[in-house]
CSV table of C-alpha atoms and ligand atoms in Angstrom, one decimal:
chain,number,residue,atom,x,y,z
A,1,UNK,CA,83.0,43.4,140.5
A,2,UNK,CA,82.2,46.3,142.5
A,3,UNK,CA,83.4,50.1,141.1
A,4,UNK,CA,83.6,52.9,142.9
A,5,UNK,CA,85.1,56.4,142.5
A,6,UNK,CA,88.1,57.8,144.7
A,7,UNK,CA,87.9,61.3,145.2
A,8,UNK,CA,91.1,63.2,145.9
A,9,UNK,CA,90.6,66.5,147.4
A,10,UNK,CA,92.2,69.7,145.8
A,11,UNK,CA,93.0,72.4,148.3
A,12,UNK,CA,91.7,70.5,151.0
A,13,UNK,CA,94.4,70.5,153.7
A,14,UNK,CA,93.9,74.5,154.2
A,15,UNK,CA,94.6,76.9,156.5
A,16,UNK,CA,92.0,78.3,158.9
A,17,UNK,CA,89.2,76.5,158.3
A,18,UNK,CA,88.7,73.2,159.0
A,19,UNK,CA,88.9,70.1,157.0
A,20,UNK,CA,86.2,68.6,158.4
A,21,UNK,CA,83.9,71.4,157.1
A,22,UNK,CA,85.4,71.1,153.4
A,23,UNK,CA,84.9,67.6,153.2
A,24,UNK,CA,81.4,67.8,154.1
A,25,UNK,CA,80.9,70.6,151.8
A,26,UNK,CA,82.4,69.0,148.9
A,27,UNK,CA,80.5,65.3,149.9
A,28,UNK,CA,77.4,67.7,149.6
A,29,UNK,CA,78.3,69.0,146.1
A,30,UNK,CA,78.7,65.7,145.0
A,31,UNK,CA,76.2,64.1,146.4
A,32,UNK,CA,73.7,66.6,144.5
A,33,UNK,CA,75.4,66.8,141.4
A,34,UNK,CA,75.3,62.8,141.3
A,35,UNK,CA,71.7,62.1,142.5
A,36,UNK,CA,69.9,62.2,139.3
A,37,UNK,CA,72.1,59.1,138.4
A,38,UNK,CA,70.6,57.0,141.2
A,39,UNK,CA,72.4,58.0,144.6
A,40,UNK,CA,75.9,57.4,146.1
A,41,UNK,CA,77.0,56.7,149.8
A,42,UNK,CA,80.2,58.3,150.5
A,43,UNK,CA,83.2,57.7,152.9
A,44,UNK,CA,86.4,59.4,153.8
A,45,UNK,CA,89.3,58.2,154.9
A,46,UNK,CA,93.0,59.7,155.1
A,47,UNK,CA,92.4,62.1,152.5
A,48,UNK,CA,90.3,60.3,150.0
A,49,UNK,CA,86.6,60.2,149.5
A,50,UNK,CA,84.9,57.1,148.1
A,51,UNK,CA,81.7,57.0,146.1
A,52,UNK,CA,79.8,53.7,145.8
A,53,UNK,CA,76.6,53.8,143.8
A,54,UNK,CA,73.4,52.6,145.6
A,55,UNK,CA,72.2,50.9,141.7
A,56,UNK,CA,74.5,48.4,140.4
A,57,UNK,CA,73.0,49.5,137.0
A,58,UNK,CA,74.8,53.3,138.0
A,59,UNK,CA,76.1,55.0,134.6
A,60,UNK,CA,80.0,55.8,136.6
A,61,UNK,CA,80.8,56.8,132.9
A,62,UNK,CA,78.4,59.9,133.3
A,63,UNK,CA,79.3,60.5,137.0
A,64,UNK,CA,82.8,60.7,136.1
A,65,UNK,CA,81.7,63.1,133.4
A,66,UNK,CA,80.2,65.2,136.2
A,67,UNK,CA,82.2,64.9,138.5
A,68,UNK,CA,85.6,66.6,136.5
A,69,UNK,CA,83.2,69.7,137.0
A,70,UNK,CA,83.0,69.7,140.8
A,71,UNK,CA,85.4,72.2,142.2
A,72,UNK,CA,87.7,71.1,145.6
A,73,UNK,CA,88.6,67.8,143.5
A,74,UNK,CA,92.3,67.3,142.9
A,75,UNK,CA,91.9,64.3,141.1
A,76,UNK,CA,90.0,60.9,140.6
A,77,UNK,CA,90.1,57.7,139.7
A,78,UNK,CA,87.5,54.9,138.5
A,79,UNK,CA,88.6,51.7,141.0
A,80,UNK,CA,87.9,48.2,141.2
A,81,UNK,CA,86.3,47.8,145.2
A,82,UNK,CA,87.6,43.9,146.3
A,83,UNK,CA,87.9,41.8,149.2
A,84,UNK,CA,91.3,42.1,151.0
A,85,UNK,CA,92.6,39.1,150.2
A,86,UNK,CA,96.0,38.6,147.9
A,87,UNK,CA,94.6,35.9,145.3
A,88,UNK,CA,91.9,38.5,144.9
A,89,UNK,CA,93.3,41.5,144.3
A,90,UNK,CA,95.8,40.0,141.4
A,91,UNK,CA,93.0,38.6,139.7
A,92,UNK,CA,90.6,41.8,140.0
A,93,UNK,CA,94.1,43.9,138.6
A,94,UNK,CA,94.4,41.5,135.6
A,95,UNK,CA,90.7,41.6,134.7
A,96,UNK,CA,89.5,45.2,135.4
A,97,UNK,CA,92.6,46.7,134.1
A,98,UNK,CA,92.4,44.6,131.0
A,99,UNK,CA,92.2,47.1,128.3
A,100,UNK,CA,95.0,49.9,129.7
A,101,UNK,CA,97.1,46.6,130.3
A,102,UNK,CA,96.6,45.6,126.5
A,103,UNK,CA,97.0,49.6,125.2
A,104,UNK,CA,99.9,49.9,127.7
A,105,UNK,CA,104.0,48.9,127.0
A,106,UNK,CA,105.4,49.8,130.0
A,107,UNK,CA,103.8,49.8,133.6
A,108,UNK,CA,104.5,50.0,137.5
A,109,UNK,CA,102.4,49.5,140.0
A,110,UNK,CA,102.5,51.4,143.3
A,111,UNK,CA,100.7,50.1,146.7
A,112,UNK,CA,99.2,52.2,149.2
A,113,UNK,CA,98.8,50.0,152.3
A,114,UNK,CA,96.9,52.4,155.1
A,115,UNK,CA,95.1,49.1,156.5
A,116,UNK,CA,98.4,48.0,158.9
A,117,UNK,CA,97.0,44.0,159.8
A,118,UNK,CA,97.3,43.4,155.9
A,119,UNK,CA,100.1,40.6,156.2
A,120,UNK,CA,102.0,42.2,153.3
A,121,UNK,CA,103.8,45.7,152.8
A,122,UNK,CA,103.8,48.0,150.2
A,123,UNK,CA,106.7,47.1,148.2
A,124,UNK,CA,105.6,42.9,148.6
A,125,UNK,CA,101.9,44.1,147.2
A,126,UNK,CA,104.1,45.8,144.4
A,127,UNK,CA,106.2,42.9,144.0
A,128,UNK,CA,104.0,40.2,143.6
A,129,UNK,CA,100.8,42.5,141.5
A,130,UNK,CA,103.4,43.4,139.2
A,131,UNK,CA,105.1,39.5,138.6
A,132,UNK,CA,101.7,38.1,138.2
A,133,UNK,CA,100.4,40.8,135.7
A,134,UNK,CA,103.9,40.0,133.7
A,135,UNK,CA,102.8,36.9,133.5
A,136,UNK,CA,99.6,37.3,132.1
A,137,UNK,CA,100.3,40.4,129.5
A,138,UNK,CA,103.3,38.9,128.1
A,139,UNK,CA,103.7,42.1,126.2
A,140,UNK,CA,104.3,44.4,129.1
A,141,UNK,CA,107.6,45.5,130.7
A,142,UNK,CA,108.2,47.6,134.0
A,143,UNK,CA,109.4,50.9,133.5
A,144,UNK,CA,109.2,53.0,137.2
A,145,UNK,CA,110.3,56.1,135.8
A,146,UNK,CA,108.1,56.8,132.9
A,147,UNK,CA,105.6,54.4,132.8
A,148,UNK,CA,102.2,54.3,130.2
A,149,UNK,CA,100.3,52.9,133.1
A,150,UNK,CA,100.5,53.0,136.9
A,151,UNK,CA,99.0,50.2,138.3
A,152,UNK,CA,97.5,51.2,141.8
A,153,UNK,CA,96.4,48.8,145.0
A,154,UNK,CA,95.0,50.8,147.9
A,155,UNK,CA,94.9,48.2,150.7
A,156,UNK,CA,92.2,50.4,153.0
A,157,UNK,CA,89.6,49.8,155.8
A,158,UNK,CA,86.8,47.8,154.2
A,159,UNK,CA,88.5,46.8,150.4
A,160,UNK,CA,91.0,47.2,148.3
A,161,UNK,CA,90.9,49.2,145.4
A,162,UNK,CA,93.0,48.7,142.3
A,163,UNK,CA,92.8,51.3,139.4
A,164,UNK,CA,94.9,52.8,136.6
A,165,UNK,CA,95.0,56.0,135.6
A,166,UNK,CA,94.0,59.4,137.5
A,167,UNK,CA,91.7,61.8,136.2
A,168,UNK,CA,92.2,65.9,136.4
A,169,UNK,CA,90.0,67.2,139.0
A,170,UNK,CA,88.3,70.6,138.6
A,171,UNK,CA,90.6,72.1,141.7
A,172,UNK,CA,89.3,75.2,143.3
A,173,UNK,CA,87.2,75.1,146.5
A,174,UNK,CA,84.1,73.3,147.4
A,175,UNK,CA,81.1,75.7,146.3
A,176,UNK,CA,79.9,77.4,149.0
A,177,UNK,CA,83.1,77.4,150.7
A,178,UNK,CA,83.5,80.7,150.3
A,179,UNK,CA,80.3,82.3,150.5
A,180,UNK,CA,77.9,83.7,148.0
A,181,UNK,CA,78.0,86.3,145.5
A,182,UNK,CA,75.2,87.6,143.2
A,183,UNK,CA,76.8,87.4,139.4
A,184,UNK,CA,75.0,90.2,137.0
A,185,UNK,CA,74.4,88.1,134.2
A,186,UNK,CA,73.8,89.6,130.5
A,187,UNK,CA,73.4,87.3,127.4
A,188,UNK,CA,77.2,87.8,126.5
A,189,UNK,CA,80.8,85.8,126.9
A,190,UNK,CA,82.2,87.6,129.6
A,191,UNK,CA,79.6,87.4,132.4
A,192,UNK,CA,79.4,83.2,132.7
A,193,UNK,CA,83.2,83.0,132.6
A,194,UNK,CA,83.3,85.8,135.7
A,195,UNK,CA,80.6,83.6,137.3
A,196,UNK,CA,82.8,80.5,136.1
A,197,UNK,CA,86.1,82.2,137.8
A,198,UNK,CA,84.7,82.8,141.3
A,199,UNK,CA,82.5,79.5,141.9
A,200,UNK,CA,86.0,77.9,141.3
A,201,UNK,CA,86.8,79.7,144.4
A,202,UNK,CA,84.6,78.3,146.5
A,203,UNK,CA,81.5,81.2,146.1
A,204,UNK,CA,78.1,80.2,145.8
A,205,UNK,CA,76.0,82.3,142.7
A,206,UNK,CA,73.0,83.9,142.4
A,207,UNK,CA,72.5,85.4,139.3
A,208,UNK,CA,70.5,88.6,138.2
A,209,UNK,CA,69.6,89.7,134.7
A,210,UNK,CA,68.1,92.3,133.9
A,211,UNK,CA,66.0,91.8,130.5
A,212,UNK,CA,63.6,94.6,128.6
A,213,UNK,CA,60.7,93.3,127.2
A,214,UNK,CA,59.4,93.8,124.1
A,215,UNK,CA,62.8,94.9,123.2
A,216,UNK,CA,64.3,91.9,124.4
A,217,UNK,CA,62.6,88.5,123.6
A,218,UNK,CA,62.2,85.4,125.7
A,219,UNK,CA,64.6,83.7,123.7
A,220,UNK,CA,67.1,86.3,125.7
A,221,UNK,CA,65.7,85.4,128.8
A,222,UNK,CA,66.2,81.3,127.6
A,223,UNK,CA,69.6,82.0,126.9
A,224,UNK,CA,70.6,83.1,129.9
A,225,UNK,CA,69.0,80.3,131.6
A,226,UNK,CA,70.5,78.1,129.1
A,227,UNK,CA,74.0,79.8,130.3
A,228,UNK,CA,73.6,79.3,133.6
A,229,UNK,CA,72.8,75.8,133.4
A,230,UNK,CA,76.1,75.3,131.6
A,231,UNK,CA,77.5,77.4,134.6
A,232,UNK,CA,75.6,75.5,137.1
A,233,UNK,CA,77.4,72.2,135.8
A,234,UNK,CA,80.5,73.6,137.7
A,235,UNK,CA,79.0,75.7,140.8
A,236,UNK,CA,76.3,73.7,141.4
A,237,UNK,CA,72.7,74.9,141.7
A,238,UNK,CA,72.2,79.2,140.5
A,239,UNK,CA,68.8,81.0,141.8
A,240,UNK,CA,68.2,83.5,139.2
A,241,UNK,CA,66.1,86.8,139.5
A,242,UNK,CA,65.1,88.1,136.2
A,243,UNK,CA,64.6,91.9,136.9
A,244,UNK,CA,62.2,94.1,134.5
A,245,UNK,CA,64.4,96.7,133.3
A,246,UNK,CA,62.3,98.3,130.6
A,247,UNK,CA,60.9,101.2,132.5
A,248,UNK,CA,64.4,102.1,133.7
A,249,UNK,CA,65.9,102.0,130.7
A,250,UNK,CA,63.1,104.3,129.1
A,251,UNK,CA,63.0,106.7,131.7
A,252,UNK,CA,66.8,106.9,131.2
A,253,UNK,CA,66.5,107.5,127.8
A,254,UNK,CA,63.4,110.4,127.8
A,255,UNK,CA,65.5,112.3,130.7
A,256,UNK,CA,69.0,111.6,130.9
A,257,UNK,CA,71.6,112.9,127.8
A,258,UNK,CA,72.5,109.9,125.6
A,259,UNK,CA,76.2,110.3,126.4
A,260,UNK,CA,75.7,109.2,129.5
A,261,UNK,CA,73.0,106.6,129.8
A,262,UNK,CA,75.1,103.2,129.9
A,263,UNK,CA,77.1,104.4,132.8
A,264,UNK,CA,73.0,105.5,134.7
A,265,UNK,CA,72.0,102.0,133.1
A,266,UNK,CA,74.3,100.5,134.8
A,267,UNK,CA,74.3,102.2,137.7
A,268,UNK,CA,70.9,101.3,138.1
A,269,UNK,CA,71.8,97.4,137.4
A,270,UNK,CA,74.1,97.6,140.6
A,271,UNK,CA,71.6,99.5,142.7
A,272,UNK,CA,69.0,96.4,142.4
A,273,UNK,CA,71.0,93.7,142.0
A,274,UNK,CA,72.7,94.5,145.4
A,275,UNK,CA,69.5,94.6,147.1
A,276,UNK,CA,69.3,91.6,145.9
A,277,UNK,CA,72.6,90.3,146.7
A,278,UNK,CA,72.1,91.4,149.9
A,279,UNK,CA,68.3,89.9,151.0
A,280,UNK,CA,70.3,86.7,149.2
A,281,UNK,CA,72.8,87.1,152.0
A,282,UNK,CA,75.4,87.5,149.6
A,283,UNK,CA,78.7,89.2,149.9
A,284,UNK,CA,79.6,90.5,146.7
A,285,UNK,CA,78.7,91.1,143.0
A,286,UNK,CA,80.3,89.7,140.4
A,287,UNK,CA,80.4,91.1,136.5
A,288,UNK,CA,82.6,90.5,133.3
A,289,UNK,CA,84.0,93.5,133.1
A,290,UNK,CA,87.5,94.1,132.2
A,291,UNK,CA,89.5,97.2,131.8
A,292,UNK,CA,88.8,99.4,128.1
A,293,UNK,CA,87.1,96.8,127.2
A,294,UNK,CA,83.9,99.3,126.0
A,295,UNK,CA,82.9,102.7,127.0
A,296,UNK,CA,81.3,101.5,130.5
A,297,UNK,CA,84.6,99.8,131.0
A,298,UNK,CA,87.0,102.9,131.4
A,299,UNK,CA,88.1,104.0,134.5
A,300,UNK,CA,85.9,107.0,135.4
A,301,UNK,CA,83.3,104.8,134.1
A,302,UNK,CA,83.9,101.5,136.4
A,303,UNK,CA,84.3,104.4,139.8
A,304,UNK,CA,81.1,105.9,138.7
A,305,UNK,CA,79.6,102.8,138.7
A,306,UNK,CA,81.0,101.6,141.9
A,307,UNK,CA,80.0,104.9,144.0
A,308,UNK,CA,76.5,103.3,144.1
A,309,UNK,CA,78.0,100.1,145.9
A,310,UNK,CA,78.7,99.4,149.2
A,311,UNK,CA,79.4,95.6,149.1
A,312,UNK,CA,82.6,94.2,147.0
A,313,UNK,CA,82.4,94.3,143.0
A,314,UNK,CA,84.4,91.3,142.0
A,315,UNK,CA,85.7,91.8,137.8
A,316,UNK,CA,87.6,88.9,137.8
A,317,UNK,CA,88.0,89.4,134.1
A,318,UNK,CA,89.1,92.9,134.3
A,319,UNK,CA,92.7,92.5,133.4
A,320,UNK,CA,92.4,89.6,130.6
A,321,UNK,CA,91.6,90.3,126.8
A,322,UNK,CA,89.2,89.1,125.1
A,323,UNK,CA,90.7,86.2,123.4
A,324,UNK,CA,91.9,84.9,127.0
A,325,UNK,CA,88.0,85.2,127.7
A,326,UNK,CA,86.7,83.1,124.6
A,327,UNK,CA,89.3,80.5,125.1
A,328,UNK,CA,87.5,80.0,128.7
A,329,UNK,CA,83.9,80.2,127.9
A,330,UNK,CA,85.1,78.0,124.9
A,331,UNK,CA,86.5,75.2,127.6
A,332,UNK,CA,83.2,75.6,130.0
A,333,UNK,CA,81.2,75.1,126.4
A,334,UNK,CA,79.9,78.3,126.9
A,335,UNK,CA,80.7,80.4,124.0
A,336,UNK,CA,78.4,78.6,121.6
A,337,UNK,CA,75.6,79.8,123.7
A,338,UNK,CA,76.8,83.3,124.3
A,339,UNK,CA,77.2,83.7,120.3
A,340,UNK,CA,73.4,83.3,119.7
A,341,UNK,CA,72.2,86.7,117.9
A,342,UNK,CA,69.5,87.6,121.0
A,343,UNK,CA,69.2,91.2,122.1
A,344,UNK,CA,70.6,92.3,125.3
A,345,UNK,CA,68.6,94.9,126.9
A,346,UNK,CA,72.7,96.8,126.7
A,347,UNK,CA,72.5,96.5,122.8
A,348,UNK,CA,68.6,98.0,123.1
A,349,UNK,CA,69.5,102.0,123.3
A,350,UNK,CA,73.3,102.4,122.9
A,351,UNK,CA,74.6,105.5,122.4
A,352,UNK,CA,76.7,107.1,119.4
A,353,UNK,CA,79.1,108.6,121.3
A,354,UNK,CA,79.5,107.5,124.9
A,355,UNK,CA,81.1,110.0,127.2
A,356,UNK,CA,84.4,108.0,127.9
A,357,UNK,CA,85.3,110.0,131.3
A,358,UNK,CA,82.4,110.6,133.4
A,359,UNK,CA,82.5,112.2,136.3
A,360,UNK,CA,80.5,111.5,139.5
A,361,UNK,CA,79.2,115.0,139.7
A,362,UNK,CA,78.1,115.1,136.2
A,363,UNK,CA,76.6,111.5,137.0
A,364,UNK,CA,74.3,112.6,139.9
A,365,UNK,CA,73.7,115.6,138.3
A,366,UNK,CA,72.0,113.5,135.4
A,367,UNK,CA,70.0,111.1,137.8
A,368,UNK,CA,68.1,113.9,139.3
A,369,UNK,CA,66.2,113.5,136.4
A,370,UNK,CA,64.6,110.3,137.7
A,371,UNK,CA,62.7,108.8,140.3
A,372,UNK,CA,65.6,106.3,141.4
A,373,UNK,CA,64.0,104.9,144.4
A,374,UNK,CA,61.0,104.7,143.1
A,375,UNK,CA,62.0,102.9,139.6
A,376,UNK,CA,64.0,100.4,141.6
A,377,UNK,CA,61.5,99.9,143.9
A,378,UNK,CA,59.0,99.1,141.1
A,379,UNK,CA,61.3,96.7,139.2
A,380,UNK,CA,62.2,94.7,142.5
A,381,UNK,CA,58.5,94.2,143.1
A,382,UNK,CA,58.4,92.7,139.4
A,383,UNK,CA,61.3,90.3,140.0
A,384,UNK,CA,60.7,86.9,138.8
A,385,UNK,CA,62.6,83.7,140.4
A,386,UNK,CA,63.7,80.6,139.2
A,387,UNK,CA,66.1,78.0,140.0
A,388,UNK,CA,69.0,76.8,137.4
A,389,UNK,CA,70.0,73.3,137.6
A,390,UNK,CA,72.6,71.4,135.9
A,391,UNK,CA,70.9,68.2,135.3
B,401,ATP,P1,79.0,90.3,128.6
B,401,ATP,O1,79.8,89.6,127.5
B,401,ATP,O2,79.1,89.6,129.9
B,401,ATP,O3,77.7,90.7,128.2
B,401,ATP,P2,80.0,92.8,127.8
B,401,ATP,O4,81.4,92.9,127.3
B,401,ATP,O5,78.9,92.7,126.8
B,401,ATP,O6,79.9,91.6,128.8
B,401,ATP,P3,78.6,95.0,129.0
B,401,ATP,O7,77.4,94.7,128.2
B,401,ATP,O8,79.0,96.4,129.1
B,401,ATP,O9,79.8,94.1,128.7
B,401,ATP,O10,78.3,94.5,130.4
B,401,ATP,C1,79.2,94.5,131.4
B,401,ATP,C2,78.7,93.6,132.5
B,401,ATP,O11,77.5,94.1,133.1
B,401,ATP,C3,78.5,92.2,132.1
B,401,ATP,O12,79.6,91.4,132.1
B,401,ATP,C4,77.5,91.8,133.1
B,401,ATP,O13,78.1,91.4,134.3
B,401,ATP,C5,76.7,93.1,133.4
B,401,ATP,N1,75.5,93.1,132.5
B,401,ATP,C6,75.3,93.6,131.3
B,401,ATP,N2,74.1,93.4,130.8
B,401,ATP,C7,73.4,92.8,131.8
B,401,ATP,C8,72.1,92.3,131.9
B,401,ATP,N3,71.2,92.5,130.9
B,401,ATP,N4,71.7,91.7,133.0
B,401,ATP,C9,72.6,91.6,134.0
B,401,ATP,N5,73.9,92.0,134.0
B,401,ATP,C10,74.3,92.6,132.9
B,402,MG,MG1,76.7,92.5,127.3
């Protein structure tokens, strides 16, 4: 028996732009995120896009694994593709449902009849699937309200599909949808989640990190690519620059006063990566900050930070705690990564006592000490690339 998968799409039906364009979009995700498992052609029609595997040996198992991760999916389902013919669709229900029939007490089935020649309607498809199936699972009673299993026939252009249950889609927007944003990515919780939060809505990433060797390791540097690849499971492919930051951050610390050298540090962070961002044709950056959260965090701190950018920061963490942030990274199997003991180049020359309430002024007083254009000019030519896949 032929199986396919029938995509749903999330917030599809949108304003402005057009359909069309999502659809193909989100076919695209799919189509990439699937490929490894052997290739899918893919369909639409009213609303619903099918997948049917090029290999009969396809693992669907694993593609429906991947495919709960694609954002712009409402829902799924696994279905049984069969010939449109009555005595075939009641015996493809009995067999390929077998198992939720035999778990189940109570069912319903529902038919969806968008080919119009099919010589019965909806409620006779419903009618006659559900007599037959009480037939054969003596067990079973109908229950329309509150039914374990919902037994559904699609009567369509080329099959009919009959499946059970629906699976959750990943909702959000089709990657890409939205653009691109370059996500500054350290070795900690927040950062994946805020790279997490925006690829739901529809933005592509690029990721930057900045990493300080010898004080940092390569198994730093692994675990952000090991982070991203989680990530990438959800947005789909990441390029990641891996900036040399060690100069920076030494020059910082011979000329600049130590009260003040994570809010020049990281000033310096958002001076590069939006070069970056930009050259990447991005709109935004994206980091995990969130309000208080440490020294950097406060609000003199975040406007002194954001005086040396001139595209969009996006902090889509800024007003949660932390707890709200674990319990994310936790679902998108991140944390256990982020928890690894590795050195970020942040952690390499804290200072006792932060200055909590920077001013600009004070700021750009400070950073005459350096040779700004210079360092970042130096540190860009350094950049390393890669690309971060999923699978
Ligand atoms: P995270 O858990 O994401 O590391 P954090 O709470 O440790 O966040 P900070 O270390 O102050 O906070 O960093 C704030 C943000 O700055 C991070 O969320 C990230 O976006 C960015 N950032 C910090 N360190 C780096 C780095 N080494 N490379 C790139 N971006 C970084
Ligand atoms: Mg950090």
């Amino acid at each position: 028996m032929k199986e396919v998968l029938l995509i749903k799409n999330g917030e599809l039906a949108l304003k402005g732009m057009n359909r069309r364009t999502f659809e193909e979009m989100l076919i695209k995700n799919m189509r990439r995120r699937l490929e490894s498992l052997g290739g899918f052609t893919f369909t639409t029609a009213q609303s619903t896009i099918m997948a049917e595997p090029l290999r009969a040996d396809c693992d669907l198992e694993e593609a429906a694994e991947r495919l709960k991760k694609v954002f712009g999916i409402a829902g799924f389902s696994r279905a049984a593709a069969v010939e449109k013919k009555m005595s075939v669709i009641l015996r493809a229900a009995e067999e390929y449902l077998a198992p939720e029939l035999l778990a189940a007490r109570t069912f319903k089935v529902e038919a969806k009849r968008s080919d119009k020649q099919f010589p019965l309607r909806s409620p006779e498809i419903c009618a006659e699937v559900g007599g037959y199936l009480l037939r054969k699972y003596p067990h079973l009673t109908v229950d329309v309200h509150n039914p374990d299993l919902t037994v559904t026939v699609e009567v369509r252009d080329a099959y009919a599909f009959i499946h059970g249950k629906q699976i959750k889609g990943a909702g959000g927007m089709p990657t890409a949808s939205a653009g691109r944003a370059a996500l500054l990515i350290s070795g900690g919780i927040d950062s994946p989640v805020a790279g997490y939060m925006l690829a739901k809505r529809g933005l592509e990433l690029v990721a930057v990190h900045f990493a300080s060797p010898p004080y940092t390791s390569e198994r730093a540097e692994q675990k952000v690519c090991s982070l991203l690849k989680q990530v990438a499971k959800y947005s789909g492919r990441i390029a990641l620059y891996i900036v040399p930051f060690t100069e920076i951050q030494e020059q910082i610390k011979d000329h600049c006063p130590e009260e003040i050298f994570t809010v020049i540090m990281r000033r310096m962070m958002m001076r590069i990566a939006q070069t970056l961002a930009v050259r990447e044709r991005c709109g935004a950056l994206i980091t995990g900050e969130s309000v208080g959260q440490v020294a950097s965090q406060t609000l003199p701190a975040l406007a002194c930070t954001d005086a040396v950018c001139s595209i969009p920061v996006f902090r889509p963490l800024i007003g949660m705690d932390k707890d709200e942030v674990v319990a994310i990274s936790r679902r998108i199997e991140t944390f256990e990564i982020s928890i690894l003991p590795y050195e970020d180049c942040c952690t390499v020359f804290t200072p006792r006592h932060p200055r909590t309430r920077p001013t600009l002024d004070y700021v750009a007083r400070c950073e005459q000490a350096l040779e700004i254009d210079a360092l970042a000019q130096r540190a860009l030519e350094n950049v390393r690339f890669m690309q971060i896949r999923a699978y």
